[in-house]
mmCIF file of C-alpha atoms in Angstrom:
data_model
loop_
_atom_site.group_PDB
_atom_site.id
_atom_site.type_symbol
_atom_site.label_atom_id
_atom_site.label_comp_id
_atom_site.label_asym_id
_atom_site.label_seq_id
_atom_site.Cartn_x
_atom_site.Cartn_y
_atom_site.Cartn_z
ATOM 1 C CA MET A 1 -17.469 33.511 18.532
ATOM 2 C CA GLY A 2 -15.805 33.440 15.060
ATOM 3 C CA GLU A 3 -16.141 30.257 13.052
ATOM 4 C CA SER A 4 -12.380 30.016 12.463
ATOM 5 C CA ARG A 5 -11.497 30.046 16.168
ATOM 6 C CA ARG A 6 -11.023 26.751 17.993
ATOM 7 C CA VAL A 7 -13.707 26.026 20.610
ATOM 8 C CA THR A 8 -12.185 25.820 24.083
ATOM 9 C CA LEU A 9 -13.216 24.460 27.481
ATOM 10 C CA LYS A 10 -13.794 28.050 28.541
ATOM 11 C CA ASP A 11 -16.367 28.515 25.757
ATOM 12 C CA ILE A 12 -18.330 25.470 26.929
ATOM 13 C CA ALA A 13 -18.133 26.588 30.566
ATOM 14 C CA LYS A 14 -19.379 30.099 29.717
ATOM 15 C CA SER A 15 -22.246 28.727 27.632
ATOM 16 C CA LEU A 16 -23.493 26.520 30.494
ATOM 17 C CA GLY A 17 -22.555 28.731 33.468
ATOM 18 C CA VAL A 18 -20.230 26.161 35.038
ATOM 19 C CA SER A 19 -16.532 26.204 35.834
ATOM 20 C CA VAL A 20 -13.804 25.241 33.347
ATOM 21 C CA ASN A 21 -12.657 22.619 35.836
ATOM 22 C CA THR A 22 -16.107 21.002 35.822
ATOM 23 C CA VAL A 23 -16.125 20.905 32.022
ATOM 24 C CA SER A 24 -12.676 19.318 31.980
ATOM 25 C CA ARG A 25 -13.649 16.645 34.518
ATOM 26 C CA ALA A 26 -16.884 15.865 32.638
ATOM 27 C CA LEU A 27 -15.191 15.460 29.260
ATOM 28 C CA THR A 28 -12.530 13.164 30.754
ATOM 29 C CA ASP A 29 -15.200 11.125 32.587
ATOM 30 C CA LYS A 30 -13.977 11.895 36.105
ATOM 31 C CA ASP A 31 -16.192 10.512 38.896
ATOM 32 C CA SER A 32 -16.648 13.856 40.664
ATOM 33 C CA VAL A 33 -19.206 15.117 38.100
ATOM 34 C CA GLY A 34 -22.882 14.156 38.250
ATOM 35 C CA GLU A 35 -24.359 12.198 35.366
ATOM 36 C CA ASP A 36 -26.861 14.915 34.394
ATOM 37 C CA THR A 37 -24.168 17.587 34.392
ATOM 38 C CA ARG A 38 -21.799 15.331 32.457
ATOM 39 C CA ALA A 39 -24.447 14.631 29.795
ATOM 40 C CA ARG A 40 -25.301 18.340 29.515
ATOM 41 C CA ILE A 41 -21.629 19.304 29.101
ATOM 42 C CA LYS A 42 -20.955 16.629 26.487
ATOM 43 C CA ALA A 43 -24.027 17.651 24.505
ATOM 44 C CA GLU A 44 -22.954 21.298 24.536
ATOM 45 C CA ALA A 45 -19.387 20.374 23.533
ATOM 46 C CA GLN A 46 -20.776 18.486 20.569
ATOM 47 C CA ARG A 47 -23.098 21.369 19.618
ATOM 48 C CA LEU A 48 -20.254 23.875 19.681
ATOM 49 C CA GLY A 49 -17.944 21.556 17.733
ATOM 50 C CA TYR A 50 -15.362 21.102 20.468
ATOM 51 C CA VAL A 51 -12.318 19.005 19.514
ATOM 52 C CA PRO A 52 -9.844 17.991 22.272
ATOM 53 C CA ASN A 53 -6.326 19.347 22.004
ATOM 54 C CA SER A 54 -4.341 16.131 21.578
ATOM 55 C CA MET A 55 -0.990 17.771 22.266
ATOM 56 C CA ALA A 56 -2.180 19.182 25.575
ATOM 57 C CA ARG A 57 -3.766 15.844 26.477
ATOM 58 C CA SER A 58 -0.479 14.109 25.687
ATOM 59 C CA LEU A 59 1.364 16.357 28.128
ATOM 60 C CA VAL A 60 -1.152 15.510 30.858
ATOM 61 C CA LEU A 61 -1.211 11.764 30.191
ATOM 62 C CA GLY A 62 2.457 11.397 29.316
ATOM 63 C CA SER A 63 1.411 9.639 26.117
ATOM 64 C CA ALA A 64 1.057 10.793 22.516
ATOM 65 C CA MET A 65 -1.735 8.250 21.942
ATOM 66 C CA THR A 66 -0.150 7.682 18.549
ATOM 67 C CA LEU A 67 1.202 4.585 16.835
ATOM 68 C CA GLY A 68 3.795 4.876 14.108
ATOM 69 C CA LEU A 69 3.412 2.772 10.963
ATOM 70 C CA VAL A 70 6.280 2.545 8.487
ATOM 71 C CA ILE A 71 5.745 0.772 5.169
ATOM 72 C CA THR A 72 7.636 0.596 1.901
ATOM 73 C CA ASN A 73 4.869 1.255 -0.634
ATOM 74 C CA PRO A 74 1.182 2.011 0.084
ATOM 75 C CA SER A 75 0.089 1.039 -3.450
ATOM 76 C CA ASN A 76 0.857 -2.601 -2.673
ATOM 77 C CA PRO A 77 -2.642 -4.099 -2.115
ATOM 78 C CA PHE A 78 -1.336 -6.156 0.802
ATOM 79 C CA TYR A 79 -0.076 -3.040 2.578
ATOM 80 C CA SER A 80 -3.248 -1.100 1.763
ATOM 81 C CA GLN A 81 -5.297 -3.676 3.661
ATOM 82 C CA LEU A 82 -2.691 -3.778 6.410
ATOM 83 C CA ILE A 83 -2.919 0.006 6.893
ATOM 84 C CA SER A 84 -6.707 -0.129 7.080
ATOM 85 C CA THR A 85 -6.747 -2.924 9.659
ATOM 86 C CA ILE A 86 -4.074 -1.326 11.848
ATOM 87 C CA GLU A 87 -5.810 2.061 11.756
ATOM 88 C CA GLN A 88 -9.141 0.512 12.743
ATOM 89 C CA ARG A 89 -7.675 -1.605 15.544
ATOM 90 C CA GLY A 90 -5.627 1.301 16.862
ATOM 91 C CA ARG A 91 -8.636 3.638 16.806
ATOM 92 C CA VAL A 92 -10.651 1.201 18.961
ATOM 93 C CA HIS A 93 -7.992 1.629 21.655
ATOM 94 C CA GLY A 94 -7.854 5.423 21.276
ATOM 95 C CA TYR A 95 -4.705 5.650 19.150
ATOM 96 C CA SER A 96 -4.127 7.734 16.050
ATOM 97 C CA LEU A 97 -1.774 6.572 13.311
ATOM 98 C CA MET A 98 1.336 8.277 11.965
ATOM 99 C CA LEU A 99 2.134 6.799 8.530
ATOM 100 C CA LEU A 100 5.608 7.026 6.989
ATOM 101 C CA VAL A 101 6.580 5.628 3.559
ATOM 102 C CA THR A 102 10.154 4.649 2.709
ATOM 103 C CA GLU A 103 9.946 3.484 -0.962
ATOM 104 C CA GLU A 104 12.705 0.929 -0.210
ATOM 105 C CA SER A 105 15.244 3.678 0.569
ATOM 106 C CA PRO A 106 17.684 2.753 3.385
ATOM 107 C CA GLU A 107 18.282 6.458 4.056
ATOM 108 C CA VAL A 108 14.567 7.220 4.379
ATOM 109 C CA ASP A 109 14.186 4.097 6.535
ATOM 110 C CA ARG A 110 16.778 5.421 9.005
ATOM 111 C CA HIS A 111 15.130 8.848 8.957
ATOM 112 C CA ALA A 112 11.774 7.236 9.733
ATOM 113 C CA ALA A 113 13.180 5.703 12.916
ATOM 114 C CA GLU A 114 14.513 9.108 13.975
ATOM 115 C CA THR A 115 11.169 10.756 13.178
ATOM 116 C CA LEU A 116 9.199 8.295 15.309
ATOM 117 C CA LEU A 117 11.559 8.865 18.224
ATOM 118 C CA ARG A 118 11.412 12.643 17.806
ATOM 119 C CA TRP A 119 7.606 12.701 17.730
ATOM 120 C CA GLY A 120 7.374 10.455 20.762
ATOM 121 C CA VAL A 121 5.008 7.810 19.419
ATOM 122 C CA ASP A 122 3.827 5.228 21.929
ATOM 123 C CA GLY A 123 4.748 2.263 19.730
ATOM 124 C CA ALA A 124 5.709 1.420 16.164
ATOM 125 C CA LEU A 125 4.777 -1.121 13.504
ATOM 126 C CA VAL A 126 7.441 -1.316 10.830
ATOM 127 C CA VAL A 127 7.891 -2.940 7.420
ATOM 128 C CA PRO A 128 11.655 -2.374 7.313
ATOM 129 C CA VAL A 129 14.001 -1.867 4.407
ATOM 130 C CA GLN A 130 16.141 -4.908 5.030
ATOM 131 C CA GLY A 131 19.874 -4.690 5.355
ATOM 132 C CA ASP A 132 21.121 -2.777 8.374
ATOM 133 C CA GLY A 133 18.307 -2.750 10.923
ATOM 134 C CA GLU A 134 20.268 -1.439 13.875
ATOM 135 C CA HIS A 135 18.347 1.867 13.870
ATOM 136 C CA TRP A 136 15.146 -0.070 14.562
ATOM 137 C CA GLN A 137 16.815 -1.985 17.370
ATOM 138 C CA ARG A 138 17.961 1.353 18.842
ATOM 139 C CA LEU A 139 14.405 2.716 18.660
ATOM 140 C CA ASP A 140 13.073 -0.325 20.516
ATOM 141 C CA ASP A 141 15.885 -0.145 23.059
ATOM 142 C CA SER A 142 15.116 3.555 23.645
ATOM 143 C CA GLY A 143 11.717 2.630 25.072
ATOM 144 C CA VAL A 144 9.504 2.760 21.971
ATOM 145 C CA PRO A 145 8.036 -0.765 21.625
ATOM 146 C CA LEU A 146 8.347 -1.981 18.054
ATOM 147 C CA VAL A 147 6.940 -4.832 15.979
ATOM 148 C CA CYS A 148 8.395 -5.709 12.571
ATOM 149 C CA LEU A 149 5.775 -6.501 9.925
ATOM 150 C CA ASN A 150 6.145 -8.869 6.979
ATOM 151 C CA ARG A 151 9.942 -8.699 6.989
ATOM 152 C CA ASP A 152 11.983 -10.190 9.778
ATOM 153 C CA PHE A 153 15.409 -9.431 11.211
ATOM 154 C CA PRO A 154 16.160 -12.824 12.823
ATOM 155 C CA GLU A 155 19.466 -11.548 14.139
ATOM 156 C CA LEU A 156 17.839 -8.663 16.036
ATOM 157 C CA ASP A 157 15.845 -8.797 19.274
ATOM 158 C CA LEU A 158 12.623 -7.427 17.742
ATOM 159 C CA ASP A 159 9.068 -8.733 17.775
ATOM 160 C CA PHE A 160 7.836 -9.904 14.373
ATOM 161 C CA VAL A 161 4.417 -10.640 12.847
ATOM 162 C CA GLY A 162 4.281 -11.733 9.229
ATOM 163 C CA VAL A 163 3.182 -14.180 6.581
ATOM 164 C CA ASP A 164 4.345 -17.777 6.476
ATOM 165 C CA TYR A 165 5.653 -17.311 2.941
ATOM 166 C CA GLU A 166 7.666 -20.505 3.019
ATOM 167 C CA HIS A 167 4.623 -22.672 3.667
ATOM 168 C CA GLY A 168 2.534 -20.767 1.120
ATOM 169 C CA ALA A 169 5.085 -21.250 -1.646
ATOM 170 C CA TYR A 170 5.565 -24.876 -0.683
ATOM 171 C CA GLU A 171 1.827 -25.614 -0.891
ATOM 172 C CA ALA A 172 1.453 -23.807 -4.227
ATOM 173 C CA THR A 173 4.441 -25.615 -5.734
ATOM 174 C CA ARG A 174 3.244 -28.987 -4.481
ATOM 175 C CA HIS A 175 -0.116 -28.262 -6.051
ATOM 176 C CA LEU A 176 1.528 -27.679 -9.453
ATOM 177 C CA ILE A 177 3.574 -30.849 -9.061
ATOM 178 C CA ASP A 178 0.479 -32.840 -8.106
ATOM 179 C CA GLY A 179 -1.091 -31.488 -11.289
ATOM 180 C CA GLY A 180 1.611 -33.177 -13.358
ATOM 181 C CA ALA A 181 4.334 -30.508 -13.557
ATOM 182 C CA ARG A 182 7.904 -31.803 -13.628
ATOM 183 C CA ARG A 183 9.793 -28.870 -15.149
ATOM 184 C CA LEU A 184 9.092 -25.889 -12.930
ATOM 185 C CA CYS A 185 10.569 -22.435 -12.574
ATOM 186 C CA LEU A 186 9.995 -19.579 -10.126
ATOM 187 C CA LEU A 187 10.037 -15.900 -11.140
ATOM 188 C CA GLU A 188 10.962 -13.838 -8.088
ATOM 189 C CA GLU A 189 11.690 -10.254 -7.116
ATOM 190 C CA ASP A 190 15.271 -8.988 -7.107
ATOM 191 C CA LEU A 191 15.012 -7.531 -3.608
ATOM 192 C CA PRO A 192 17.010 -9.259 -0.822
ATOM 193 C CA ILE A 193 14.158 -9.459 1.678
ATOM 194 C CA SER A 194 12.906 -12.263 3.909
ATOM 195 C CA PRO A 195 9.599 -12.849 1.984
ATOM 196 C CA VAL A 196 11.556 -13.560 -1.206
ATOM 197 C CA GLU A 197 13.982 -15.819 0.649
ATOM 198 C CA ASP A 198 11.111 -17.681 2.329
ATOM 199 C CA ARG A 199 9.122 -18.170 -0.894
ATOM 200 C CA THR A 200 12.240 -19.423 -2.641
ATOM 201 C CA ALA A 201 12.919 -21.849 0.220
ATOM 202 C CA GLY A 202 9.365 -23.202 0.050
ATOM 203 C CA PHE A 203 9.602 -23.669 -3.720
ATOM 204 C CA ARG A 204 12.922 -25.505 -3.482
ATOM 205 C CA ARG A 205 11.659 -27.701 -0.621
ATOM 206 C CA ALA A 206 8.697 -28.842 -2.678
ATOM 207 C CA LEU A 207 10.973 -29.746 -5.596
ATOM 208 C CA ALA A 208 13.381 -31.629 -3.344
ATOM 209 C CA GLU A 209 10.664 -33.607 -1.576
ATOM 210 C CA SER A 210 9.202 -34.595 -4.948
ATOM 211 C CA GLY A 211 12.585 -35.774 -6.208
ATOM 212 C CA ILE A 212 12.577 -33.252 -9.063
ATOM 213 C CA GLY A 213 16.100 -32.447 -10.171
ATOM 214 C CA THR A 214 17.169 -29.593 -12.440
ATOM 215 C CA HIS A 215 20.255 -29.045 -14.565
ATOM 216 C CA ARG A 216 19.936 -25.283 -14.129
ATOM 217 C CA ASP A 217 18.741 -23.004 -11.333
ATOM 218 C CA PRO A 218 14.920 -22.941 -11.524
ATOM 219 C CA VAL A 219 14.714 -19.606 -9.670
ATOM 220 C CA LEU A 220 14.847 -16.638 -12.050
ATOM 221 C CA THR A 221 15.107 -13.005 -10.963
ATOM 222 C CA VAL A 222 12.796 -10.334 -12.342
ATOM 223 C CA PRO A 223 14.699 -7.001 -12.325
ATOM 224 C CA THR A 224 11.740 -4.868 -11.326
ATOM 225 C CA ARG A 225 13.280 -3.316 -8.200
ATOM 226 C CA ARG A 226 16.252 -1.684 -9.938
ATOM 227 C CA ARG A 227 14.337 1.531 -10.579
ATOM 228 C CA GLU A 228 14.508 4.462 -8.215
ATOM 229 C CA SER A 229 10.743 4.768 -7.852
ATOM 230 C CA LEU A 230 7.648 2.878 -8.938
ATOM 231 C CA ALA A 231 3.989 3.814 -8.928
ATOM 232 C CA LEU A 232 3.277 0.147 -8.233
ATOM 233 C CA PRO A 233 5.441 -2.249 -6.248
ATOM 234 C CA TRP A 234 5.803 -4.527 -9.267
ATOM 235 C CA GLU A 235 5.853 -4.034 -13.021
ATOM 236 C CA PRO A 236 4.268 -6.739 -15.264
ATOM 237 C CA ALA A 237 6.445 -5.631 -18.190
ATOM 238 C CA ASP A 238 9.588 -6.884 -16.454
ATOM 239 C CA ALA A 239 8.109 -10.369 -15.972
ATOM 240 C CA TYR A 240 6.784 -10.265 -19.549
ATOM 241 C CA ARG A 241 10.276 -9.729 -20.968
ATOM 242 C CA LEU A 242 11.731 -12.521 -18.851
ATOM 243 C CA ALA A 243 8.884 -14.874 -19.791
ATOM 244 C CA GLN A 244 9.550 -14.123 -23.482
ATOM 245 C CA GLU A 245 13.090 -15.398 -22.997
ATOM 246 C CA ILE A 246 11.760 -18.516 -21.272
ATOM 247 C CA VAL A 247 9.351 -19.477 -24.074
ATOM 248 C CA ARG A 248 12.048 -18.905 -26.701
ATOM 249 C CA GLY A 249 14.438 -21.264 -24.910
ATOM 250 C CA ASP A 250 14.948 -24.946 -25.601
ATOM 251 C CA ASP A 251 13.725 -26.093 -22.180
ATOM 252 C CA LEU A 252 10.154 -24.829 -21.820
ATOM 253 C CA PRO A 253 8.834 -25.382 -18.274
ATOM 254 C CA ASP A 254 5.472 -27.056 -17.848
ATOM 255 C CA ALA A 255 4.719 -24.867 -14.803
ATOM 256 C CA ILE A 256 5.680 -21.302 -13.876
ATOM 257 C CA MET A 257 5.340 -20.053 -10.310
ATOM 258 C CA VAL A 258 5.602 -16.290 -9.719
ATOM 259 C CA GLY A 259 6.373 -14.357 -6.554
ATOM 260 C CA ASN A 260 3.396 -12.044 -7.041
ATOM 261 C CA ASP A 261 0.284 -11.867 -9.212
ATOM 262 C CA TYR A 262 1.526 -8.836 -11.162
ATOM 263 C CA PHE A 263 4.273 -11.009 -12.625
ATOM 264 C CA ALA A 264 1.575 -13.442 -13.749
ATOM 265 C CA LEU A 265 0.129 -10.720 -16.002
ATOM 266 C CA GLY A 266 3.396 -10.582 -17.915
ATOM 267 C CA VAL A 267 3.677 -14.377 -18.036
ATOM 268 C CA TYR A 268 0.134 -14.722 -19.427
ATOM 269 C CA ARG A 269 0.878 -12.321 -22.263
ATOM 270 C CA ALA A 270 4.193 -13.945 -23.190
ATOM 271 C CA LEU A 271 2.611 -17.402 -23.267
ATOM 272 C CA ALA A 272 -0.346 -16.201 -25.353
ATOM 273 C CA GLU A 273 1.929 -14.541 -27.905
ATOM 274 C CA ALA A 274 3.877 -17.808 -28.211
ATOM 275 C CA GLY A 275 0.656 -19.722 -28.891
ATOM 276 C CA LEU A 276 0.770 -21.503 -25.518
ATOM 277 C CA ARG A 277 -2.336 -22.016 -23.388
ATOM 278 C CA VAL A 278 -2.247 -21.283 -19.676
ATOM 279 C CA GLY A 279 -3.600 -24.249 -17.741
ATOM 280 C CA ASP A 280 -3.081 -26.643 -20.648
ATOM 281 C CA ASP A 281 0.400 -26.202 -22.120
ATOM 282 C CA VAL A 282 1.862 -24.418 -19.077
ATOM 283 C CA LEU A 283 0.463 -24.313 -15.531
ATOM 284 C CA VAL A 284 0.778 -20.961 -13.756
ATOM 285 C CA GLY A 285 0.646 -20.191 -10.030
ATOM 286 C CA GLY A 286 0.659 -16.723 -8.451
ATOM 287 C CA PHE A 287 1.126 -15.135 -5.053
ATOM 288 C CA GLY A 288 -1.042 -12.493 -3.401
ATOM 289 C CA ASP A 289 -4.565 -13.130 -4.744
ATOM 290 C CA HIS A 290 -4.891 -9.540 -5.917
ATOM 291 C CA PRO A 291 -8.376 -8.437 -7.037
ATOM 292 C CA PHE A 292 -7.707 -9.092 -10.731
ATOM 293 C CA ALA A 293 -6.536 -12.699 -10.230
ATOM 294 C CA ALA A 294 -10.012 -14.221 -10.405
ATOM 295 C CA TYR A 295 -10.822 -12.272 -13.595
ATOM 296 C CA LEU A 296 -7.888 -13.358 -15.738
ATOM 297 C CA SER A 297 -8.585 -15.875 -18.477
ATOM 298 C CA PRO A 298 -8.095 -18.494 -17.263
ATOM 299 C CA ALA A 299 -8.547 -17.437 -13.624
ATOM 300 C CA LEU A 300 -5.264 -17.511 -11.716
ATOM 301 C CA THR A 301 -4.434 -20.095 -9.054
ATOM 302 C CA THR A 302 -2.687 -18.091 -6.358
ATOM 303 C CA VAL A 303 -1.828 -17.773 -2.664
ATOM 304 C CA ARG A 304 -4.045 -15.470 -0.595
ATOM 305 C CA LEU A 305 -2.193 -13.449 2.038
ATOM 306 C CA PRO A 306 -3.761 -12.942 5.495
ATOM 307 C CA ALA A 307 -3.293 -9.160 5.571
ATOM 308 C CA ALA A 308 -6.145 -8.450 7.997
ATOM 309 C CA ASP A 309 -4.935 -11.186 10.373
ATOM 310 C CA ILE A 310 -1.395 -9.811 10.227
ATOM 311 C CA GLY A 311 -2.564 -6.292 11.040
ATOM 312 C CA ALA A 312 -4.817 -7.374 13.905
ATOM 313 C CA THR A 313 -2.179 -9.658 15.427
ATOM 314 C CA ALA A 314 0.529 -7.007 15.109
ATOM 315 C CA VAL A 315 -1.547 -4.412 16.976
ATOM 316 C CA GLU A 316 -2.344 -7.014 19.648
ATOM 317 C CA VAL A 317 1.345 -7.840 20.126
ATOM 318 C CA LEU A 318 2.344 -4.165 20.180
ATOM 319 C CA LEU A 319 -0.326 -3.104 22.675
ATOM 320 C CA ARG A 320 0.581 -5.988 24.959
ATOM 321 C CA ARG A 321 4.230 -4.943 24.838
ATOM 322 C CA MET A 322 3.300 -1.288 25.431
ATOM 323 C CA SER A 323 1.217 -2.231 28.467
ATOM 324 C CA GLY A 324 4.073 -4.221 29.934
ATOM 325 C CA GLU A 325 2.160 -7.494 29.845
ATOM 326 C CA GLY A 326 4.712 -8.954 27.455
ATOM 327 C CA GLY A 327 7.510 -8.057 29.819
ATOM 328 C CA GLU A 328 10.742 -6.248 29.154
ATOM 329 C CA ARG A 329 12.857 -8.180 26.701
ATOM 330 C CA GLY A 330 16.184 -9.288 27.985
ATOM 331 C CA ASP A 331 18.071 -12.475 28.697
ATOM 332 C CA SER A 332 14.879 -14.129 29.972
ATOM 333 C CA GLU A 333 12.393 -12.639 27.477
ATOM 334 C CA GLU A 334 12.857 -13.452 23.804
ATOM 335 C CA ALA A 335 11.287 -11.469 20.997
ATOM 336 C CA GLU A 336 7.952 -12.826 19.801
ATOM 337 C CA LYS A 337 7.946 -14.241 16.253
ATOM 338 C CA ARG A 338 4.552 -15.042 14.736
ATOM 339 C CA ARG A 339 3.787 -16.191 11.189
ATOM 340 C CA GLU A 340 0.248 -16.452 9.862
ATOM 341 C CA ARG A 341 -0.616 -19.178 7.345
ATOM 342 C CA CYS A 342 -1.684 -18.356 3.776
ATOM 343 C CA ALA A 343 -4.549 -19.937 1.818
ATOM 344 C CA LEU A 344 -4.031 -21.568 -1.584
ATOM 345 C CA VAL A 345 -6.825 -20.458 -3.927
ATOM 346 C CA VAL A 346 -7.096 -22.997 -6.741
ATOM 347 C CA ARG A 347 -8.419 -21.831 -10.101
ATOM 348 C CA ALA A 348 -8.205 -22.810 -13.769
ATOM 349 C CA SER A 349 -4.604 -21.727 -14.449
ATOM 350 C CA SER A 350 -3.421 -24.898 -12.714
ATOM 351 C CA ARG A 351 -5.913 -27.103 -14.553
ATOM 352 C CA ALA A 352 -7.801 -28.092 -11.412
ATOM 353 C CA THR A 353 -11.152 -27.758 -9.703
ATOM 354 C CA GLU A 354 -11.572 -24.422 -7.964
ATOM 355 C CA GLY A 355 -11.295 -24.276 -4.180
ATOM 356 C CA THR A 356 -9.341 -22.944 -1.227
ATOM 357 C CA LYS A 357 -6.775 -24.760 0.889
ATOM 358 C CA THR A 358 -5.085 -23.398 4.014
#
């Protein structure tokens, strides 16, 4: 038997002197095969390097045993952890993962929905490019259960599992205010997506509840998403240029909140070049708790995202929907919307004792 040829059931049967049907029943754990025979067949299959033909198995079972995962950018640390968790949880239940990347392209996003339908995946987990999400609704309506991740389409009848960005931003902003900040600004992404909207809402709510008024809009947009493609989801240089404008102005904030930790890198540099000390002259709060946050000087106070919890919950919701336990959505069955809480990780950039608050 040549090394390049795929080992078949017939090869195992010939090696052991049993029928192909017996080998098939043993490898699929059918009751009609004795335990000794089953063990012998499985040991021989392993020795020969037998790998099941997934396509043939799919035809028999009527299932591809595959979950589709669509994300915008795998270099985002949050999505990297999300991918890992979803792959692990799916594997436990016997599912492989088909990963598609859209890079924030609406056209690629629509093509991804068509690809998942064409390949016949059993279910899909999707970080959508927000805007027109009707193609995802059509995929769900066609019989492919779907869960939106991290970004919600409230107007569509789709399950959603994501981060409670509003609460996370609220807690971080309140922390800066409790530390003495009265002139605050928020540097946010320029992408019209629900996480940005939710973080902005949380920031504004904290200001309003604290009675802090502003004579200008405290939310500033960092133009990092205007490029066609990025190796990283965010570019510190864009926040650096905006922060330079802020420190040169006549109304220096005493606290700067950023929508992600990469922006904080640019803010740190701009403040240092202006002779301003982070944590003393200007408090800084981040979002994401990326690996470098604890190693900045001073260490960055930031919001830790529950990526592993999001991934595990999303797979749980999807599998329940696929099994029919969640019911068919209709007039009597609303889409499930679940938001996981963040944790505020307090460090020296906010001039406070280190700790974690959920």
